[in-house]
Tab-separated table of N, CA and C in Angstrom:
chain	number	residue	atom	x	y	z
A	6	MET	N	51.643	19.359	-13.376
A	6	MET	CA	50.655	20.190	-12.760
A	6	MET	C	49.668	20.788	-13.757
A	7	SER	N	50.046	20.886	-15.026
A	7	SER	CA	49.223	21.565	-16.014
A	7	SER	C	47.918	20.840	-16.303
A	8	ASP	N	47.858	19.525	-15.999
A	8	ASP	CA	46.632	18.771	-16.240
A	8	ASP	C	45.569	18.923	-15.180
A	9	ILE	N	45.910	19.622	-14.107
A	9	ILE	CA	44.997	19.751	-12.988
A	9	ILE	C	44.090	20.968	-13.216
A	10	ASP	N	42.821	20.787	-12.914
A	10	ASP	CA	41.859	21.878	-13.015
A	10	ASP	C	42.283	23.034	-12.095
A	11	PRO	N	42.377	24.251	-12.624
A	11	PRO	CA	42.839	25.400	-11.826
A	11	PRO	C	42.063	25.623	-10.527
A	12	GLU	N	40.771	25.402	-10.573
A	12	GLU	CA	39.963	25.587	-9.361
A	12	GLU	C	40.313	24.547	-8.308
A	13	PHE	N	40.498	23.324	-8.759
A	13	PHE	CA	40.892	22.237	-7.843
A	13	PHE	C	42.253	22.529	-7.239
A	14	LEU	N	43.181	22.991	-8.090
A	14	LEU	CA	44.527	23.316	-7.603
A	14	LEU	C	44.469	24.429	-6.553
A	15	LYS	N	43.615	25.437	-6.789
A	15	LYS	CA	43.443	26.525	-5.840
A	15	LYS	C	42.971	25.990	-4.492
A	16	GLN	N	41.979	25.094	-4.543
A	16	GLN	CA	41.449	24.510	-3.294
A	16	GLN	C	42.522	23.672	-2.589
A	17	LEU	N	43.273	22.942	-3.389
A	17	LEU	CA	44.356	22.124	-2.821
A	17	LEU	C	45.410	23.000	-2.141
A	18	GLN	N	45.743	24.093	-2.757
A	18	GLN	CA	46.729	25.014	-2.180
A	18	GLN	C	46.213	25.690	-0.931
A	19	GLU	N	44.933	26.025	-0.915
A	19	GLU	CA	44.343	26.613	0.285
A	19	GLU	C	44.346	25.615	1.430
A	20	ALA	N	44.019	24.365	1.143
A	20	ALA	CA	44.058	23.312	2.155
A	20	ALA	C	45.486	23.073	2.622
A	21	PHE	N	46.426	23.155	1.689
A	21	PHE	CA	47.845	22.988	2.025
A	21	PHE	C	48.291	24.027	3.042
A	22	VAL	N	47.914	25.280	2.831
A	22	VAL	CA	48.321	26.359	3.727
A	22	VAL	C	47.779	26.105	5.146
A	23	ILE	N	46.551	25.705	5.247
A	23	ILE	CA	45.950	25.447	6.578
A	23	ILE	C	46.698	24.294	7.268
A	24	GLU	N	46.893	23.217	6.551
A	24	GLU	CA	47.568	22.045	7.157
A	24	GLU	C	49.052	22.352	7.437
A	25	ALA	N	49.686	23.052	6.544
A	25	ALA	CA	51.118	23.384	6.727
A	25	ALA	C	51.322	24.225	7.964
A	26	ARG	N	50.418	25.150	8.234
A	26	ARG	CA	50.549	25.966	9.456
A	26	ARG	C	50.488	25.089	10.707
A	27	GLU	N	49.576	24.137	10.683
A	27	GLU	CA	49.462	23.182	11.801
A	27	GLU	C	50.745	22.363	11.947
A	28	GLN	N	51.237	21.882	10.815
A	28	GLN	CA	52.441	21.067	10.852
A	28	GLN	C	53.658	21.859	11.308
A	29	LEU	N	53.749	23.114	10.865
A	29	LEU	CA	54.848	23.984	11.265
A	29	LEU	C	54.811	24.233	12.787
A	30	GLN	N	53.594	24.451	13.295
A	30	GLN	CA	53.452	24.647	14.755
A	30	GLN	C	53.885	23.380	15.506
A	31	ASN	N	53.478	22.225	14.996
A	31	ASN	CA	53.915	20.968	15.625
A	31	ASN	C	55.420	20.835	15.601
A	32	ILE	N	56.036	21.121	14.445
A	32	ILE	CA	57.498	21.036	14.329
A	32	ILE	C	58.157	21.970	15.319
A	33	MET	N	57.656	23.205	15.403
A	33	MET	CA	58.229	24.182	16.327
A	33	MET	C	58.129	23.682	17.745
A	34	ASN	N	56.981	23.154	18.114
A	34	ASN	CA	56.825	22.601	19.489
A	34	ASN	C	57.791	21.458	19.742
A	35	TYR	N	57.969	20.569	18.759
A	35	TYR	CA	58.906	19.465	18.915
A	35	TYR	C	60.345	19.971	19.065
A	36	VAL	N	60.717	20.968	18.279
A	36	VAL	CA	62.067	21.536	18.355
A	36	VAL	C	62.313	22.158	19.730
A	37	ILE	N	61.304	22.890	20.240
A	37	ILE	CA	61.416	23.506	21.568
A	37	ILE	C	61.568	22.411	22.632
A	38	GLN	N	60.757	21.377	22.550
A	38	GLN	CA	60.878	20.268	23.506
A	38	GLN	C	62.238	19.583	23.398
A	39	LEU	N	62.720	19.421	22.171
A	39	LEU	CA	63.985	18.766	21.942
A	39	LEU	C	65.127	19.587	22.549
A	40	GLU	N	65.055	20.887	22.408
A	40	GLU	CA	66.092	21.768	22.956
A	40	GLU	C	66.155	21.697	24.493
A	41	SER	N	64.994	21.535	25.117
A	41	SER	CA	64.960	21.566	26.561
A	41	SER	C	65.124	20.186	27.238
A	42	SER	N	65.047	19.136	26.433
A	42	SER	CA	65.105	17.798	26.990
A	42	SER	C	66.546	17.352	27.238
A	43	THR	N	66.714	16.597	28.303
A	43	THR	CA	68.024	15.993	28.595
A	43	THR	C	67.987	14.493	28.385
A	44	ASP	N	66.830	13.965	28.023
A	44	ASP	CA	66.628	12.528	27.834
A	44	ASP	C	66.859	12.176	26.374
A	45	ASP	N	67.953	11.438	26.067
A	45	ASP	CA	68.274	11.105	24.693
A	45	ASP	C	67.200	10.282	24.021
A	46	GLU	N	66.553	9.404	24.754
A	46	GLU	CA	65.473	8.578	24.164
A	46	GLU	C	64.309	9.441	23.757
A	47	MET	N	63.975	10.404	24.608
A	47	MET	CA	62.896	11.329	24.290
A	47	MET	C	63.276	12.167	23.058
A	48	LYS	N	64.533	12.599	23.012
A	48	LYS	CA	65.007	13.402	21.883
A	48	LYS	C	64.880	12.618	20.570
A	49	HIS	N	65.217	11.336	20.623
A	49	HIS	CA	65.115	10.510	19.422
A	49	HIS	C	63.640	10.446	18.972
A	50	GLY	N	62.743	10.279	19.919
A	50	GLY	CA	61.308	10.264	19.594
A	50	GLY	C	60.857	11.605	19.002
A	51	LEU	N	61.374	12.671	19.535
A	51	LEU	CA	60.997	13.985	19.011
A	51	LEU	C	61.524	14.206	17.602
A	52	ASP	N	62.776	13.745	17.321
A	52	ASP	CA	63.259	13.920	15.970
A	52	ASP	C	62.495	13.033	14.998
A	53	GLU	N	61.975	11.899	15.437
A	53	GLU	CA	61.093	11.073	14.629
A	53	GLU	C	59.816	11.831	14.302
A	54	ASN	N	59.246	12.515	15.321
A	54	ASN	CA	58.049	13.302	15.090
A	54	ASN	C	58.291	14.421	14.100
A	55	ILE	N	59.443	15.073	14.202
A	55	ILE	CA	59.795	16.162	13.284
A	55	ILE	C	59.896	15.602	11.856
A	56	LEU	N	60.603	14.475	11.724
A	56	LEU	CA	60.738	13.850	10.416
A	56	LEU	C	59.376	13.488	9.808
A	57	HIS	N	58.514	12.946	10.632
A	57	HIS	CA	57.170	12.613	10.156
A	57	HIS	C	56.423	13.850	9.630
A	58	GLU	N	56.446	14.906	10.410
A	58	GLU	CA	55.753	16.144	10.002
A	58	GLU	C	56.347	16.709	8.717
A	59	LEU	N	57.680	16.734	8.657
A	59	LEU	CA	58.351	17.253	7.464
A	59	LEU	C	58.042	16.405	6.232
A	60	HIS	N	58.052	15.083	6.398
A	60	HIS	CA	57.781	14.203	5.292
A	60	HIS	C	56.337	14.416	4.774
A	61	SER	N	55.423	14.527	5.699
A	61	SER	CA	54.012	14.764	5.320
A	61	SER	C	53.860	16.115	4.616
A	62	MET	N	54.505	17.135	5.180
A	62	MET	CA	54.395	18.463	4.556
A	62	MET	C	55.075	18.479	3.191
A	63	LYS	N	56.169	17.739	3.032
A	63	LYS	CA	56.833	17.669	1.738
A	63	LYS	C	55.898	17.074	0.693
A	64	GLY	N	55.241	15.969	1.059
A	64	GLY	CA	54.292	15.334	0.112
A	64	GLY	C	53.102	16.249	-0.205
A	65	ASN	N	52.594	16.910	0.824
A	65	ASN	CA	51.473	17.830	0.611
A	65	ASN	C	51.855	18.987	-0.275
A	66	SER	N	53.069	19.495	-0.079
A	66	SER	CA	53.498	20.626	-0.892
A	66	SER	C	53.732	20.189	-2.335
A	67	ARG	N	54.197	18.981	-2.528
A	67	ARG	CA	54.353	18.456	-3.893
A	67	ARG	C	52.992	18.365	-4.562
A	68	ALA	N	52.024	17.825	-3.845
A	68	ALA	CA	50.670	17.684	-4.396
A	68	ALA	C	50.034	19.042	-4.719
A	69	ALA	N	50.332	20.042	-3.910
A	69	ALA	CA	49.765	21.374	-4.099
A	69	ALA	C	50.584	22.238	-5.082
A	70	GLY	N	51.701	21.690	-5.554
A	70	GLY	CA	52.521	22.450	-6.482
A	70	GLY	C	53.332	23.567	-5.845
A	71	VAL	N	53.648	23.425	-4.557
A	71	VAL	CA	54.401	24.450	-3.849
A	71	VAL	C	55.853	23.931	-3.741
A	72	SER	N	56.590	24.083	-4.832
A	72	SER	CA	57.914	23.456	-4.927
A	72	SER	C	58.943	24.034	-3.934
A	73	THR	N	58.804	25.299	-3.598
A	73	THR	CA	59.762	25.886	-2.647
A	73	THR	C	59.631	25.221	-1.300
A	74	ALA	N	58.411	25.059	-0.813
A	74	ALA	CA	58.182	24.396	0.475
A	74	ALA	C	58.651	22.952	0.429
A	75	GLU	N	58.395	22.299	-0.680
A	75	GLU	CA	58.857	20.906	-0.855
A	75	GLU	C	60.368	20.823	-0.710
A	76	ALA	N	61.081	21.728	-1.362
A	76	ALA	CA	62.556	21.724	-1.307
A	76	ALA	C	63.071	22.019	0.109
A	77	VAL	N	62.439	22.964	0.785
A	77	VAL	CA	62.853	23.288	2.140
A	77	VAL	C	62.613	22.106	3.078
A	78	CYS	N	61.483	21.464	2.952
A	78	CYS	CA	61.186	20.291	3.774
A	78	CYS	C	62.219	19.188	3.527
A	79	GLN	N	62.540	18.969	2.235
A	79	GLN	CA	63.534	17.962	1.897
A	79	GLN	C	64.888	18.269	2.556
A	80	ASN	N	65.285	19.526	2.502
A	80	ASN	CA	66.567	19.926	3.104
A	80	ASN	C	66.549	19.749	4.616
A	81	MET	N	65.412	20.073	5.252
A	81	MET	CA	65.336	19.907	6.703
A	81	MET	C	65.349	18.430	7.072
A	82	GLU	N	64.641	17.595	6.288
A	82	GLU	CA	64.686	16.145	6.504
A	82	GLU	C	66.127	15.638	6.382
A	83	SER	N	66.793	16.060	5.326
A	83	SER	CA	68.182	15.637	5.094
A	83	SER	C	69.095	16.031	6.248
A	84	ALA	N	68.894	17.224	6.803
A	84	ALA	CA	69.707	17.681	7.929
A	84	ALA	C	69.516	16.797	9.142
A	85	ILE	N	68.286	16.459	9.441
A	85	ILE	CA	68.016	15.576	10.585
A	85	ILE	C	68.592	14.180	10.353
A	86	LEU	N	68.419	13.673	9.168
A	86	LEU	CA	68.932	12.324	8.848
A	86	LEU	C	70.453	12.324	8.919
A	87	SER	N	71.085	13.406	8.486
A	87	SER	CA	72.543	13.515	8.548
A	87	SER	C	73.022	13.494	10.015
A	88	LEU	N	72.333	14.261	10.861
A	88	LEU	CA	72.678	14.236	12.290
A	88	LEU	C	72.500	12.831	12.859
A	89	ARG	N	71.447	12.187	12.452
A	89	ARG	CA	71.176	10.824	12.968
A	89	ARG	C	72.270	9.854	12.541
A	90	ARG	N	72.719	9.948	11.277
A	90	ARG	CA	73.792	9.062	10.807
A	90	ARG	C	75.075	9.278	11.623
A	91	LYS	N	75.281	10.520	12.044
A	91	LYS	CA	76.457	10.808	12.857
A	91	LYS	C	76.186	10.506	14.345
A	92	GLN	N	75.024	9.983	14.615
A	92	GLN	CA	74.567	9.681	15.973
A	92	GLN	C	74.611	10.920	16.841
A	93	GLU	N	74.202	12.018	16.255
A	93	GLU	CA	74.105	13.297	16.993
A	93	GLU	C	72.609	13.656	17.069
A	94	LEU	N	72.322	14.475	18.010
A	94	LEU	CA	70.982	14.998	18.150
A	94	LEU	C	70.973	16.468	17.766
A	95	LEU	N	69.814	16.993	17.492
A	95	LEU	CA	69.683	18.410	17.106
A	95	LEU	C	70.267	19.277	18.219
A	96	HIS	N	71.293	20.048	17.907
A	96	HIS	CA	71.926	20.887	18.907
A	96	HIS	C	71.438	22.318	18.755
A	97	ALA	N	71.850	23.187	19.643
A	97	ALA	CA	71.310	24.550	19.735
A	97	ALA	C	71.472	25.326	18.432
A	98	ASP	N	72.642	25.252	17.793
A	98	ASP	CA	72.852	25.991	16.547
A	98	ASP	C	71.887	25.512	15.454
A	99	ALA	N	71.783	24.175	15.335
A	99	ALA	CA	70.881	23.620	14.348
A	99	ALA	C	69.438	23.978	14.677
A	100	ALA	N	69.086	23.963	15.935
A	100	ALA	CA	67.728	24.322	16.351
A	100	ALA	C	67.410	25.765	15.962
A	101	ASP	N	68.380	26.665	16.085
A	101	ASP	CA	68.182	28.056	15.682
A	101	ASP	C	67.882	28.146	14.190
A	102	ILE	N	68.616	27.361	13.417
A	102	ILE	CA	68.388	27.334	11.968
A	102	ILE	C	66.986	26.778	11.666
A	103	PHE	N	66.579	25.739	12.388
A	103	PHE	CA	65.249	25.185	12.193
A	103	PHE	C	64.182	26.219	12.547
A	104	HIS	N	64.374	26.956	13.636
A	104	HIS	CA	63.422	27.974	13.991
A	104	HIS	C	63.280	29.006	12.866
A	105	ALA	N	64.407	29.465	12.358
A	105	ALA	CA	64.412	30.455	11.287
A	105	ALA	C	63.752	29.927	10.007
A	106	THR	N	64.033	28.668	9.696
A	106	THR	CA	63.449	28.045	8.514
A	106	THR	C	61.941	27.881	8.670
A	107	ILE	N	61.516	27.476	9.865
A	107	ILE	CA	60.084	27.319	10.106
A	107	ILE	C	59.398	28.672	10.017
A	108	ASP	N	60.022	29.721	10.566
A	108	ASP	CA	59.444	31.056	10.429
A	108	ASP	C	59.310	31.483	8.970
A	109	LEU	N	60.318	31.162	8.164
A	109	LEU	CA	60.328	31.473	6.753
A	109	LEU	C	59.170	30.742	6.040
A	110	LEU	N	59.044	29.448	6.336
A	110	LEU	CA	57.943	28.679	5.717
A	110	LEU	C	56.564	29.187	6.143
A	111	ASP	N	56.476	29.682	7.349
A	111	ASP	CA	55.190	30.149	7.866
A	111	ASP	C	54.727	31.445	7.212
A	112	GLU	N	55.622	32.142	6.527
A	112	GLU	CA	55.250	33.388	5.867
A	112	GLU	C	54.509	33.094	4.646
C-alpha cells in the first residue's frame, strides 16, 4: 500500500465506503429473505448472492487497504461455505450473527 499516492488512496477508501454500504444493505436484505423463505432452492440462490456480495466487498476492501473489513468478509464467506459443505442452510442463530456482523461493518 505504501506505493499508492495518498490522495488516490483516500479517494479509493471514500468510494469503498459508499459501495460497502450498498453491499451491506444487499447482504442484509438477502439474509432477511433467507430467514423467511421455506424454499430450499431459493435459499441456495440467496446464499449465492450473499457470497457474491461478500467476495466483491472483500476484494474492494483489500484494494482500499481496509484489512479489518477484508478479514470479516473472509470469515463470513468461510462460514457460508462451511454450512454449504455440510449441506446446511443459514439458520436463525447464524443469521443473528450475520446481522450483528453486518451492523459492525456498517459502523
